[in-house]
Short mmCIF file of N, CA and C in Angstrom, two decimals:
data_model
loop_
_atom_site.label_atom_id
_atom_site.label_comp_id
_atom_site.label_asym_id
_atom_site.label_seq_id
_atom_site.Cartn_x
_atom_site.Cartn_y
_atom_site.Cartn_z
N MET P 1384 0.84 -1.17 0.00
CA MET P 1384 0.00 0.00 0.00
C MET P 1384 0.89 1.24 0.00
N LEU P 1385 0.49 2.23 -0.76
CA LEU P 1385 1.26 3.46 -0.86
C LEU P 1385 1.02 4.32 0.37
N SER P 1386 2.08 4.86 0.90
CA SER P 1386 2.00 5.68 2.09
C SER P 1386 1.36 7.03 1.78
N THR P 1387 0.70 7.59 2.79
CA THR P 1387 0.16 8.95 2.63
C THR P 1387 1.21 9.99 2.98
N THR P 1388 2.43 9.55 3.25
CA THR P 1388 3.51 10.48 3.57
C THR P 1388 4.49 10.59 2.41
N LEU P 1389 3.96 10.61 1.20
CA LEU P 1389 4.82 10.73 0.02
C LEU P 1389 5.68 11.98 0.11
N PRO P 1390 6.82 11.99 -0.58
CA PRO P 1390 7.70 13.14 -0.56
C PRO P 1390 7.13 14.32 -1.34
N PHE P 1391 5.97 14.15 -1.87
CA PHE P 1391 5.32 15.12 -2.73
C PHE P 1391 5.32 16.55 -2.18
N PRO P 1392 4.86 16.78 -0.93
CA PRO P 1392 4.83 18.16 -0.44
C PRO P 1392 6.22 18.80 -0.37
N GLN P 1393 7.20 18.04 0.09
CA GLN P 1393 8.55 18.59 0.19
C GLN P 1393 9.11 18.92 -1.19
N VAL P 1394 8.91 18.01 -2.12
CA VAL P 1394 9.39 18.23 -3.49
C VAL P 1394 8.69 19.44 -4.10
N THR P 1395 7.38 19.52 -3.89
CA THR P 1395 6.61 20.63 -4.45
C THR P 1395 7.04 21.95 -3.84
N GLN P 1396 7.24 21.97 -2.53
CA GLN P 1396 7.67 23.21 -1.87
C GLN P 1396 9.02 23.65 -2.41
N GLN P 1397 9.91 22.70 -2.68
CA GLN P 1397 11.22 23.05 -3.24
C GLN P 1397 11.06 23.66 -4.62
N HIS P 1398 10.15 23.11 -5.42
CA HIS P 1398 9.91 23.67 -6.76
C HIS P 1398 9.33 25.08 -6.67
N LEU P 1399 8.42 25.30 -5.72
CA LEU P 1399 7.86 26.64 -5.55
C LEU P 1399 8.95 27.63 -5.15
N ALA P 1400 9.85 27.19 -4.28
CA ALA P 1400 10.94 28.07 -3.85
C ALA P 1400 11.80 28.47 -5.04
N LEU P 1401 11.94 27.57 -6.01
CA LEU P 1401 12.72 27.89 -7.21
C LEU P 1401 11.98 28.86 -8.12
N ASN P 1402 10.67 28.98 -7.94
CA ASN P 1402 9.85 29.83 -8.82
C ASN P 1402 9.47 31.14 -8.14
N SER P 1403 10.40 31.75 -7.43
CA SER P 1403 10.25 33.08 -6.83
C SER P 1403 9.34 33.13 -5.61
N TYR P 1404 9.00 31.99 -5.04
CA TYR P 1404 8.28 31.99 -3.77
C TYR P 1404 9.33 31.96 -2.66
N PRO P 1405 8.98 32.42 -1.46
CA PRO P 1405 9.97 32.42 -0.37
C PRO P 1405 10.56 31.03 -0.14
N ALA P 1406 11.87 30.97 0.01
CA ALA P 1406 12.56 29.68 0.20
C ALA P 1406 12.11 28.98 1.48
N ILE P 1407 11.63 29.74 2.44
CA ILE P 1407 11.19 29.15 3.71
C ILE P 1407 10.03 28.17 3.52
N LEU P 1408 9.33 28.27 2.40
CA LEU P 1408 8.22 27.34 2.14
C LEU P 1408 8.71 25.90 2.11
N SER P 1409 9.97 25.70 1.73
CA SER P 1409 10.52 24.34 1.71
C SER P 1409 10.64 23.74 3.10
N ASP P 1410 10.65 24.60 4.12
CA ASP P 1410 10.80 24.12 5.50
C ASP P 1410 9.47 23.95 6.23
N LEU P 1411 8.36 24.33 5.60
CA LEU P 1411 7.07 24.20 6.28
C LEU P 1411 6.74 22.72 6.47
N PRO P 1412 6.29 22.34 7.66
CA PRO P 1412 5.96 20.93 7.89
C PRO P 1412 4.68 20.54 7.16
N TYR P 1413 4.64 19.31 6.70
CA TYR P 1413 3.45 18.79 6.03
C TYR P 1413 2.71 17.86 6.99
N ASP P 1414 1.42 18.09 7.15
CA ASP P 1414 0.57 17.26 8.00
C ASP P 1414 -0.34 16.43 7.11
N PRO P 1415 -0.04 15.14 6.91
CA PRO P 1415 -0.86 14.32 6.01
C PRO P 1415 -2.28 14.11 6.51
N GLY P 1416 -2.55 14.42 7.77
CA GLY P 1416 -3.90 14.25 8.31
C GLY P 1416 -4.76 15.50 8.24
N PHE P 1417 -4.22 16.60 7.70
CA PHE P 1417 -4.98 17.85 7.70
C PHE P 1417 -6.17 17.83 6.76
N ALA P 1418 -5.97 17.40 5.54
CA ALA P 1418 -7.03 17.45 4.53
C ALA P 1418 -7.62 16.07 4.30
N ILE P 1419 -8.86 16.06 3.84
CA ILE P 1419 -9.54 14.82 3.46
C ILE P 1419 -10.04 14.96 2.03
N ARG P 1420 -10.30 13.82 1.40
CA ARG P 1420 -10.87 13.87 0.05
C ARG P 1420 -12.26 14.48 0.12
N GLY P 1421 -12.61 15.18 -0.95
CA GLY P 1421 -13.94 15.77 -1.04
C GLY P 1421 -14.00 17.24 -0.68
N LEU P 1422 -12.92 17.78 -0.13
CA LEU P 1422 -12.92 19.20 0.20
C LEU P 1422 -12.91 20.03 -1.08
N HIS P 1423 -13.45 21.23 -0.98
CA HIS P 1423 -13.40 22.19 -2.08
C HIS P 1423 -12.42 23.29 -1.71
N TYR P 1424 -11.67 23.74 -2.70
CA TYR P 1424 -10.80 24.90 -2.53
C TYR P 1424 -11.40 26.04 -3.33
N ASP P 1425 -11.68 27.14 -2.66
CA ASP P 1425 -12.23 28.32 -3.31
C ASP P 1425 -11.08 29.11 -3.91
N VAL P 1426 -10.97 29.04 -5.21
CA VAL P 1426 -9.88 29.68 -5.94
C VAL P 1426 -9.94 31.19 -5.79
N ARG P 1427 -11.12 31.73 -5.62
CA ARG P 1427 -11.33 33.17 -5.54
C ARG P 1427 -10.81 33.77 -4.23
N CYS P 1428 -11.09 33.11 -3.10
CA CYS P 1428 -10.70 33.73 -1.82
C CYS P 1428 -9.75 32.87 -0.99
N GLY P 1429 -9.32 31.73 -1.52
CA GLY P 1429 -8.31 30.94 -0.82
C GLY P 1429 -8.80 30.21 0.40
N THR P 1430 -10.05 29.77 0.38
CA THR P 1430 -10.57 29.01 1.51
C THR P 1430 -10.74 27.54 1.13
N LEU P 1431 -10.70 26.72 2.13
CA LEU P 1431 -10.89 25.28 2.00
C LEU P 1431 -12.15 24.94 2.78
N LEU P 1432 -13.08 24.21 2.15
CA LEU P 1432 -14.34 23.93 2.83
C LEU P 1432 -14.95 22.62 2.38
N LYS P 1433 -15.86 22.12 3.21
CA LYS P 1433 -16.59 20.89 2.92
C LYS P 1433 -18.02 21.27 2.58
N LEU P 1434 -18.49 20.81 1.41
CA LEU P 1434 -19.86 21.07 0.97
C LEU P 1434 -20.63 19.77 0.94
N ASP P 1435 -21.95 19.86 1.17
CA ASP P 1435 -22.76 18.66 0.99
C ASP P 1435 -23.26 18.62 -0.45
N ALA P 1436 -24.13 17.67 -0.76
CA ALA P 1436 -24.61 17.47 -2.14
C ALA P 1436 -25.41 18.66 -2.66
N TYR P 1437 -25.88 19.52 -1.76
CA TYR P 1437 -26.68 20.68 -2.17
C TYR P 1437 -25.88 21.98 -2.09
N ALA P 1438 -24.58 21.87 -1.99
CA ALA P 1438 -23.66 23.00 -1.91
C ALA P 1438 -23.82 23.80 -0.62
N LEU P 1439 -24.35 23.16 0.42
CA LEU P 1439 -24.40 23.79 1.73
C LEU P 1439 -23.05 23.62 2.41
N ILE P 1440 -22.57 24.70 2.99
CA ILE P 1440 -21.29 24.67 3.68
C ILE P 1440 -21.48 23.98 5.02
N GLN P 1441 -20.69 22.95 5.27
CA GLN P 1441 -20.79 22.22 6.52
C GLN P 1441 -20.17 23.03 7.65
N ASP P 1442 -20.88 23.10 8.78
CA ASP P 1442 -20.41 23.89 9.92
C ASP P 1442 -19.02 23.46 10.37
N GLY P 1443 -18.18 24.44 10.64
CA GLY P 1443 -16.86 24.17 11.18
C GLY P 1443 -15.85 23.63 10.19
N THR P 1444 -16.16 23.71 8.90
CA THR P 1444 -15.25 23.12 7.91
C THR P 1444 -14.57 24.14 7.01
N VAL P 1445 -14.73 25.41 7.28
CA VAL P 1445 -14.14 26.43 6.41
C VAL P 1445 -12.83 26.90 7.03
N PHE P 1446 -11.77 26.79 6.24
CA PHE P 1446 -10.44 27.20 6.68
C PHE P 1446 -9.83 28.15 5.66
N ARG P 1447 -9.12 29.13 6.16
CA ARG P 1447 -8.24 29.94 5.32
C ARG P 1447 -6.84 29.61 5.81
N GLY P 1448 -6.08 28.97 4.97
CA GLY P 1448 -4.83 28.40 5.44
C GLY P 1448 -5.17 27.27 6.39
N ARG P 1449 -4.62 27.33 7.57
CA ARG P 1449 -4.92 26.32 8.58
C ARG P 1449 -5.74 26.92 9.73
N THR P 1450 -6.31 28.10 9.47
CA THR P 1450 -7.12 28.78 10.47
C THR P 1450 -8.59 28.57 10.18
N SER P 1451 -9.30 28.05 11.17
CA SER P 1451 -10.74 27.82 11.04
C SER P 1451 -11.48 29.15 11.09
N LEU P 1452 -12.41 29.34 10.16
CA LEU P 1452 -13.20 30.57 10.14
C LEU P 1452 -14.50 30.36 10.92
N ASN P 1453 -14.92 31.41 11.63
CA ASN P 1453 -16.17 31.31 12.38
C ASN P 1453 -17.36 31.59 11.47
N VAL P 1454 -18.55 31.40 12.00
CA VAL P 1454 -19.79 31.54 11.22
C VAL P 1454 -19.91 32.93 10.60
N ASP P 1455 -19.57 33.97 11.35
CA ASP P 1455 -19.68 35.33 10.82
C ASP P 1455 -18.71 35.56 9.65
N GLN P 1456 -17.51 35.03 9.76
CA GLN P 1456 -16.54 35.17 8.67
C GLN P 1456 -17.01 34.42 7.42
N VAL P 1457 -17.61 33.25 7.62
CA VAL P 1457 -18.13 32.47 6.49
C VAL P 1457 -19.28 33.22 5.83
N ARG P 1458 -20.18 33.76 6.62
CA ARG P 1458 -21.31 34.52 6.06
C ARG P 1458 -20.83 35.75 5.31
N HIS P 1459 -19.79 36.39 5.82
CA HIS P 1459 -19.23 37.56 5.14
C HIS P 1459 -18.67 37.17 3.76
N LEU P 1460 -17.99 36.04 3.69
CA LEU P 1460 -17.40 35.60 2.42
C LEU P 1460 -18.45 35.11 1.43
N TYR P 1461 -19.44 34.35 1.92
CA TYR P 1461 -20.37 33.66 1.02
C TYR P 1461 -21.80 34.18 1.08
N GLY P 1462 -22.06 35.15 1.94
CA GLY P 1462 -23.40 35.72 2.02
C GLY P 1462 -24.41 34.77 2.64
N GLY P 1463 -23.97 33.73 3.24
CA GLY P 1463 -24.86 32.73 3.84
C GLY P 1463 -24.09 31.45 4.08
N ASN P 1464 -24.84 30.34 4.14
CA ASN P 1464 -24.18 29.06 4.40
C ASN P 1464 -24.22 28.12 3.20
N TYR P 1465 -24.31 28.69 2.01
CA TYR P 1465 -24.28 27.86 0.81
C TYR P 1465 -23.39 28.53 -0.24
N VAL P 1466 -23.00 27.73 -1.21
CA VAL P 1466 -22.18 28.21 -2.31
C VAL P 1466 -23.03 28.13 -3.57
N PRO P 1467 -23.15 29.21 -4.33
CA PRO P 1467 -23.93 29.15 -5.57
C PRO P 1467 -23.38 28.08 -6.52
N PHE P 1468 -24.28 27.37 -7.18
CA PHE P 1468 -23.86 26.27 -8.05
C PHE P 1468 -22.94 26.72 -9.18
N HIS P 1469 -23.07 27.98 -9.63
CA HIS P 1469 -22.19 28.43 -10.71
C HIS P 1469 -20.73 28.56 -10.25
N TYR P 1470 -20.48 28.48 -8.95
CA TYR P 1470 -19.10 28.47 -8.45
C TYR P 1470 -18.44 27.12 -8.64
N LEU P 1471 -19.25 26.07 -8.76
CA LEU P 1471 -18.74 24.70 -8.74
C LEU P 1471 -18.36 24.23 -10.14
N PRO P 1472 -17.38 23.32 -10.21
CA PRO P 1472 -16.98 22.81 -11.53
C PRO P 1472 -18.06 21.93 -12.14
N THR P 1473 -18.14 21.97 -13.46
CA THR P 1473 -19.04 21.07 -14.18
C THR P 1473 -18.18 20.23 -15.12
N PRO P 1474 -18.69 19.08 -15.56
CA PRO P 1474 -17.88 18.26 -16.48
C PRO P 1474 -17.48 18.99 -17.75
N ASP P 1475 -18.31 19.93 -18.19
CA ASP P 1475 -18.04 20.64 -19.44
C ASP P 1475 -17.10 21.83 -19.28
N ASP P 1476 -17.05 22.41 -18.09
CA ASP P 1476 -16.32 23.66 -17.92
C ASP P 1476 -15.62 23.69 -16.57
N LYS P 1477 -14.59 22.88 -16.41
CA LYS P 1477 -13.87 22.82 -15.15
C LYS P 1477 -12.96 24.03 -14.95
N ASP P 1478 -12.47 24.61 -16.03
CA ASP P 1478 -11.48 25.67 -15.91
C ASP P 1478 -12.04 27.00 -15.42
N SER P 1479 -13.31 27.27 -15.66
CA SER P 1479 -13.86 28.56 -15.25
C SER P 1479 -14.48 28.50 -13.86
N ALA P 1480 -14.50 27.34 -13.24
CA ALA P 1480 -15.09 27.20 -11.91
C ALA P 1480 -14.29 28.00 -10.90
N LYS P 1481 -15.00 28.51 -9.91
CA LYS P 1481 -14.36 29.26 -8.85
C LYS P 1481 -13.92 28.35 -7.71
N MET P 1482 -14.30 27.08 -7.81
CA MET P 1482 -13.91 26.09 -6.80
C MET P 1482 -13.42 24.83 -7.49
N VAL P 1483 -12.46 24.17 -6.85
CA VAL P 1483 -12.01 22.87 -7.32
C VAL P 1483 -12.13 21.90 -6.15
N GLN P 1484 -12.37 20.64 -6.48
CA GLN P 1484 -12.57 19.64 -5.44
C GLN P 1484 -11.39 18.67 -5.40
N SER P 1485 -10.98 18.32 -4.20
CA SER P 1485 -9.91 17.33 -4.03
C SER P 1485 -10.55 15.95 -3.99
N LEU P 1486 -10.41 15.21 -5.08
CA LEU P 1486 -11.13 13.95 -5.21
C LEU P 1486 -10.28 12.71 -4.94
N ASP P 1487 -8.98 12.80 -5.08
CA ASP P 1487 -8.17 11.60 -4.93
C ASP P 1487 -7.06 11.82 -3.91
N LEU P 1488 -6.35 10.75 -3.59
CA LEU P 1488 -5.29 10.84 -2.59
C LEU P 1488 -4.15 11.76 -3.01
N PHE P 1489 -3.92 11.88 -4.32
CA PHE P 1489 -2.83 12.73 -4.79
C PHE P 1489 -3.19 14.21 -4.71
N SER P 1490 -4.46 14.54 -4.56
CA SER P 1490 -4.84 15.94 -4.42
C SER P 1490 -4.67 16.44 -2.98
N LEU P 1491 -4.56 15.53 -2.03
CA LEU P 1491 -4.45 15.94 -0.63
C LEU P 1491 -3.16 16.71 -0.33
N PRO P 1492 -2.00 16.29 -0.83
CA PRO P 1492 -0.81 17.10 -0.60
C PRO P 1492 -0.92 18.49 -1.24
N GLU P 1493 -1.58 18.58 -2.39
CA GLU P 1493 -1.78 19.88 -3.03
C GLU P 1493 -2.60 20.79 -2.13
N VAL P 1494 -3.68 20.27 -1.57
CA VAL P 1494 -4.53 21.05 -0.68
C VAL P 1494 -3.76 21.43 0.58
N GLY P 1495 -3.00 20.48 1.12
CA GLY P 1495 -2.19 20.78 2.31
C GLY P 1495 -1.14 21.84 2.04
N LEU P 1496 -0.54 21.78 0.87
CA LEU P 1496 0.46 22.77 0.48
C LEU P 1496 -0.18 24.15 0.34
N LEU P 1497 -1.33 24.22 -0.30
CA LEU P 1497 -2.04 25.50 -0.41
C LEU P 1497 -2.34 26.07 0.97
N ALA P 1498 -2.84 25.22 1.87
CA ALA P 1498 -3.17 25.68 3.22
C ALA P 1498 -1.92 26.20 3.94
N ASN P 1499 -0.81 25.48 3.81
CA ASN P 1499 0.43 25.92 4.46
C ASN P 1499 0.91 27.27 3.92
N ILE P 1500 0.88 27.41 2.61
CA ILE P 1500 1.37 28.66 2.01
C ILE P 1500 0.47 29.83 2.39
N ILE P 1501 -0.84 29.62 2.31
CA ILE P 1501 -1.77 30.70 2.69
C ILE P 1501 -1.57 31.09 4.14
N GLN P 1502 -1.41 30.09 5.02
CA GLN P 1502 -1.18 30.40 6.43
C GLN P 1502 0.10 31.20 6.61
N TYR P 1503 1.15 30.79 5.91
CA TYR P 1503 2.42 31.51 6.00
C TYR P 1503 2.25 32.95 5.51
N PHE P 1504 1.61 33.13 4.37
CA PHE P 1504 1.41 34.48 3.83
C PHE P 1504 0.56 35.33 4.77
N ASP P 1505 -0.53 34.76 5.29
CA ASP P 1505 -1.39 35.52 6.21
C ASP P 1505 -0.64 35.89 7.49
N ASP P 1506 0.09 34.94 8.06
CA ASP P 1506 0.85 35.20 9.29
C ASP P 1506 1.94 36.25 9.07
N SER P 1507 2.48 36.30 7.85
CA SER P 1507 3.57 37.22 7.52
C SER P 1507 3.06 38.51 6.90
N ASN P 1508 1.74 38.68 6.83
CA ASN P 1508 1.12 39.87 6.21
C ASN P 1508 1.62 40.09 4.79
N ILE P 1509 1.71 39.01 4.03
CA ILE P 1509 2.12 39.09 2.63
C ILE P 1509 0.85 39.05 1.78
N ASP P 1510 0.63 40.11 1.00
CA ASP P 1510 -0.52 40.13 0.10
C ASP P 1510 -0.28 39.17 -1.06
N PHE P 1511 -1.33 38.49 -1.48
CA PHE P 1511 -1.23 37.56 -2.60
C PHE P 1511 -2.60 37.40 -3.23
N ASP P 1512 -2.59 36.95 -4.46
CA ASP P 1512 -3.82 36.66 -5.18
C ASP P 1512 -4.08 35.16 -5.07
N PRO P 1513 -5.16 34.73 -4.37
CA PRO P 1513 -5.41 33.30 -4.19
C PRO P 1513 -5.50 32.52 -5.49
N GLU P 1514 -6.06 33.14 -6.53
CA GLU P 1514 -6.17 32.42 -7.80
C GLU P 1514 -4.80 32.19 -8.43
N SER P 1515 -3.94 33.20 -8.39
CA SER P 1515 -2.58 33.04 -8.92
C SER P 1515 -1.81 31.99 -8.13
N LEU P 1516 -1.98 32.01 -6.80
CA LEU P 1516 -1.32 31.00 -5.98
C LEU P 1516 -1.80 29.61 -6.36
N PHE P 1517 -3.11 29.46 -6.51
CA PHE P 1517 -3.65 28.15 -6.89
C PHE P 1517 -3.07 27.69 -8.22
N ARG P 1518 -3.06 28.58 -9.21
CA ARG P 1518 -2.54 28.20 -10.54
C ARG P 1518 -1.05 27.82 -10.46
N ASP P 1519 -0.28 28.58 -9.68
CA ASP P 1519 1.14 28.26 -9.53
C ASP P 1519 1.34 26.90 -8.87
N VAL P 1520 0.60 26.66 -7.79
CA VAL P 1520 0.73 25.37 -7.09
C VAL P 1520 0.28 24.24 -8.00
N ARG P 1521 -0.82 24.43 -8.71
CA ARG P 1521 -1.31 23.38 -9.61
C ARG P 1521 -0.27 23.08 -10.70
N THR P 1522 0.35 24.12 -11.25
CA THR P 1522 1.37 23.93 -12.28
C THR P 1522 2.57 23.17 -11.73
N VAL P 1523 3.01 23.54 -10.54
CA VAL P 1523 4.16 22.86 -9.94
C VAL P 1523 3.82 21.41 -9.61
N VAL P 1524 2.62 21.17 -9.08
CA VAL P 1524 2.19 19.81 -8.75
C VAL P 1524 2.19 18.95 -10.02
N GLN P 1525 1.65 19.48 -11.09
CA GLN P 1525 1.63 18.73 -12.34
C GLN P 1525 3.05 18.47 -12.84
N SER P 1526 3.94 19.45 -12.71
CA SER P 1526 5.31 19.25 -13.19
C SER P 1526 6.04 18.20 -12.35
N VAL P 1527 5.76 18.16 -11.05
CA VAL P 1527 6.38 17.15 -10.19
C VAL P 1527 5.94 15.76 -10.63
N HIS P 1528 4.67 15.63 -10.97
CA HIS P 1528 4.16 14.34 -11.46
C HIS P 1528 4.76 13.99 -12.82
N LEU P 1529 4.67 14.92 -13.76
CA LEU P 1529 5.08 14.63 -15.13
C LEU P 1529 6.59 14.44 -15.27
N SER P 1530 7.36 15.15 -14.46
CA SER P 1530 8.82 15.05 -14.58
C SER P 1530 9.36 13.75 -14.01
N GLY P 1531 8.59 13.09 -13.16
CA GLY P 1531 9.05 11.85 -12.54
C GLY P 1531 9.81 12.05 -11.25
N VAL P 1532 9.94 13.30 -10.80
CA VAL P 1532 10.68 13.59 -9.57
C VAL P 1532 10.09 12.84 -8.38
N MET P 1533 8.77 12.84 -8.26
CA MET P 1533 8.13 12.16 -7.14
C MET P 1533 8.36 10.65 -7.21
N TYR P 1534 8.22 10.08 -8.39
CA TYR P 1534 8.42 8.64 -8.55
C TYR P 1534 9.85 8.25 -8.22
N ASP P 1535 10.81 9.09 -8.60
CA ASP P 1535 12.21 8.81 -8.27
C ASP P 1535 12.43 8.83 -6.76
N ALA P 1536 11.83 9.80 -6.08
CA ALA P 1536 11.98 9.89 -4.63
C ALA P 1536 11.41 8.65 -3.95
N VAL P 1537 10.27 8.17 -4.42
CA VAL P 1537 9.67 6.95 -3.85
C VAL P 1537 10.55 5.75 -4.16
N SER P 1538 11.00 5.62 -5.40
CA SER P 1538 11.83 4.48 -5.80
C SER P 1538 13.14 4.41 -5.02
N ASN P 1539 13.66 5.56 -4.64
CA ASN P 1539 14.92 5.61 -3.91
C ASN P 1539 14.77 5.28 -2.43
N ASN P 1540 13.53 5.17 -1.95
CA ASN P 1540 13.31 4.86 -0.53
C ASN P 1540 12.02 4.06 -0.36
N LEU P 1541 11.95 2.90 -1.01
CA LEU P 1541 10.73 2.08 -0.99
C LEU P 1541 10.24 1.73 0.41
N PRO P 1542 11.10 1.33 1.35
CA PRO P 1542 10.57 0.96 2.67
C PRO P 1542 9.84 2.10 3.38
N LYS P 1543 10.22 3.33 3.07
CA LYS P 1543 9.57 4.46 3.72
C LYS P 1543 8.18 4.73 3.13
N TYR P 1544 8.02 4.51 1.83
CA TYR P 1544 6.79 4.92 1.16
C TYR P 1544 5.85 3.80 0.76
N ILE P 1545 6.33 2.59 0.66
CA ILE P 1545 5.47 1.46 0.28
C ILE P 1545 5.36 0.53 1.48
N HIS P 1546 4.13 0.29 1.92
CA HIS P 1546 3.90 -0.52 3.11
C HIS P 1546 3.15 -1.80 2.75
N TYR P 1547 3.53 -2.87 3.40
CA TYR P 1547 2.89 -4.16 3.18
C TYR P 1547 1.43 -4.07 3.63
N MET P 1548 0.54 -4.60 2.82
CA MET P 1548 -0.89 -4.59 3.16
C MET P 1548 -1.31 -6.02 3.47
N HIS P 1549 -1.56 -6.28 4.72
CA HIS P 1549 -1.95 -7.61 5.16
C HIS P 1549 -3.24 -8.04 4.47
N GLY P 1550 -3.22 -9.26 3.97
CA GLY P 1550 -4.41 -9.82 3.34
C GLY P 1550 -4.51 -9.58 1.85
N LEU P 1551 -3.68 -8.71 1.30
CA LEU P 1551 -3.78 -8.40 -0.13
C LEU P 1551 -3.40 -9.60 -0.99
N LYS P 1552 -2.33 -10.29 -0.62
CA LYS P 1552 -1.90 -11.46 -1.39
C LYS P 1552 -3.01 -12.52 -1.38
N GLU P 1553 -3.60 -12.77 -0.22
CA GLU P 1553 -4.67 -13.76 -0.10
C GLU P 1553 -5.90 -13.34 -0.91
N PHE P 1554 -6.18 -12.06 -0.92
CA PHE P 1554 -7.31 -11.55 -1.69
C PHE P 1554 -7.14 -11.88 -3.17
N PHE P 1555 -5.95 -11.60 -3.71
CA PHE P 1555 -5.71 -11.90 -5.12
C PHE P 1555 -5.70 -13.40 -5.39
N GLU P 1556 -5.20 -14.17 -4.45
CA GLU P 1556 -5.22 -15.63 -4.62
C GLU P 1556 -6.66 -16.15 -4.69
N ARG P 1557 -7.56 -15.58 -3.88
CA ARG P 1557 -8.98 -15.98 -3.94
C ARG P 1557 -9.59 -15.61 -5.28
N LEU P 1558 -9.27 -14.43 -5.77
CA LEU P 1558 -9.79 -14.02 -7.07
C LEU P 1558 -9.34 -14.98 -8.16
N ILE P 1559 -8.07 -15.31 -8.15
CA ILE P 1559 -7.53 -16.22 -9.15
C ILE P 1559 -8.15 -17.61 -9.01
N ALA P 1560 -8.30 -18.09 -7.77
CA ALA P 1560 -8.89 -19.41 -7.53
C ALA P 1560 -10.33 -19.50 -8.05
N HIS P 1561 -11.02 -18.37 -8.05
CA HIS P 1561 -12.40 -18.33 -8.56
C HIS P 1561 -12.46 -17.87 -10.01
N LYS P 1562 -11.30 -17.93 -10.68
CA LYS P 1562 -11.18 -17.63 -12.11
C LYS P 1562 -11.67 -16.22 -12.48
N LYS P 1563 -11.41 -15.29 -11.60
CA LYS P 1563 -11.74 -13.89 -11.88
C LYS P 1563 -10.60 -13.27 -12.68
N ILE P 1564 -10.96 -12.39 -13.57
CA ILE P 1564 -9.95 -11.68 -14.35
C ILE P 1564 -9.50 -10.47 -13.54
N VAL P 1565 -8.21 -10.33 -13.41
CA VAL P 1565 -7.64 -9.24 -12.63
C VAL P 1565 -6.76 -8.40 -13.55
N PHE P 1566 -6.92 -7.09 -13.47
CA PHE P 1566 -6.05 -6.21 -14.24
C PHE P 1566 -5.72 -4.99 -13.40
N LEU P 1567 -4.69 -4.31 -13.77
CA LEU P 1567 -4.23 -3.14 -13.05
C LEU P 1567 -4.40 -1.92 -13.94
N ILE P 1568 -5.01 -0.91 -13.39
CA ILE P 1568 -5.14 0.35 -14.12
C ILE P 1568 -4.54 1.45 -13.25
N SER P 1569 -3.74 2.29 -13.86
CA SER P 1569 -3.05 3.32 -13.11
C SER P 1569 -2.69 4.47 -14.03
N ASN P 1570 -2.52 5.64 -13.45
CA ASN P 1570 -2.01 6.75 -14.24
C ASN P 1570 -0.52 6.99 -13.94
N SER P 1571 0.08 6.05 -13.22
CA SER P 1571 1.51 6.13 -12.92
C SER P 1571 2.31 5.52 -14.07
N PRO P 1572 3.55 5.97 -14.26
CA PRO P 1572 4.38 5.38 -15.30
C PRO P 1572 4.67 3.91 -15.00
N PHE P 1573 4.89 3.14 -16.05
CA PHE P 1573 5.10 1.70 -15.91
C PHE P 1573 6.25 1.37 -14.96
N ARG P 1574 7.31 2.15 -15.01
CA ARG P 1574 8.48 1.85 -14.18
C ARG P 1574 8.19 1.95 -12.69
N SER P 1575 7.11 2.62 -12.32
CA SER P 1575 6.79 2.75 -10.89
C SER P 1575 5.72 1.78 -10.44
N MET P 1576 5.35 0.86 -11.30
CA MET P 1576 4.31 -0.12 -10.93
C MET P 1576 4.90 -1.26 -10.14
#
C-alpha cells in the first residue's frame, strides 16, 4: 500500500521556492492528516471547505490556510451558508469554476500545500492573489508528477513509502482461484508499478 507520507509536499515546496516563492516554504511541515478527500478549494478567496450534495457549507469546515473561520466570517465571504452552483466545476467547464474539489489521494498534498502557504502568507502579512497562488501550485504539482521527480523519490526509498498490506496477497489468490480476471489500471508510469 502506498504511504500517505509521500515526498510530494517537500518536493513541491522546493519547486515553488525555485519559482520566486519564499525559500522558507521548503521548510514548512506537512501534516498528512490535515485534509480529506472531497474538500473544495475556493480559488477566488483561498478558503478550503466541505460542501454537501446541495452546496451547503458544513459547519466548522471552512479554513483559510490552517485557520478555522467562524460563522460570521463564512457569512461575510459567502453571504450565507451555501455556495452558488455556478461556483462549482461542471464536467463541461472545469477551468472557469471558482472552486475545485480534491477527489483523490494525490490531491491531498496539493490542498495541504495551499493551506500551508496561505497560512504563512497571512501570518507574515504578505498580500497575494489566491487564484494566482492556486494556478502556480497546480502547475508545480503537475510538473512534479510529469517530470518523474516524485516517482524517483519513492523508488529511492521504498521501505519508507510502500507498506505491506496484510491480506492483499490472499485476496488476489482468492480471485484467481475463482477464475476472476484481474487487471491493473493506473495513471503512474510503468516503471513505478
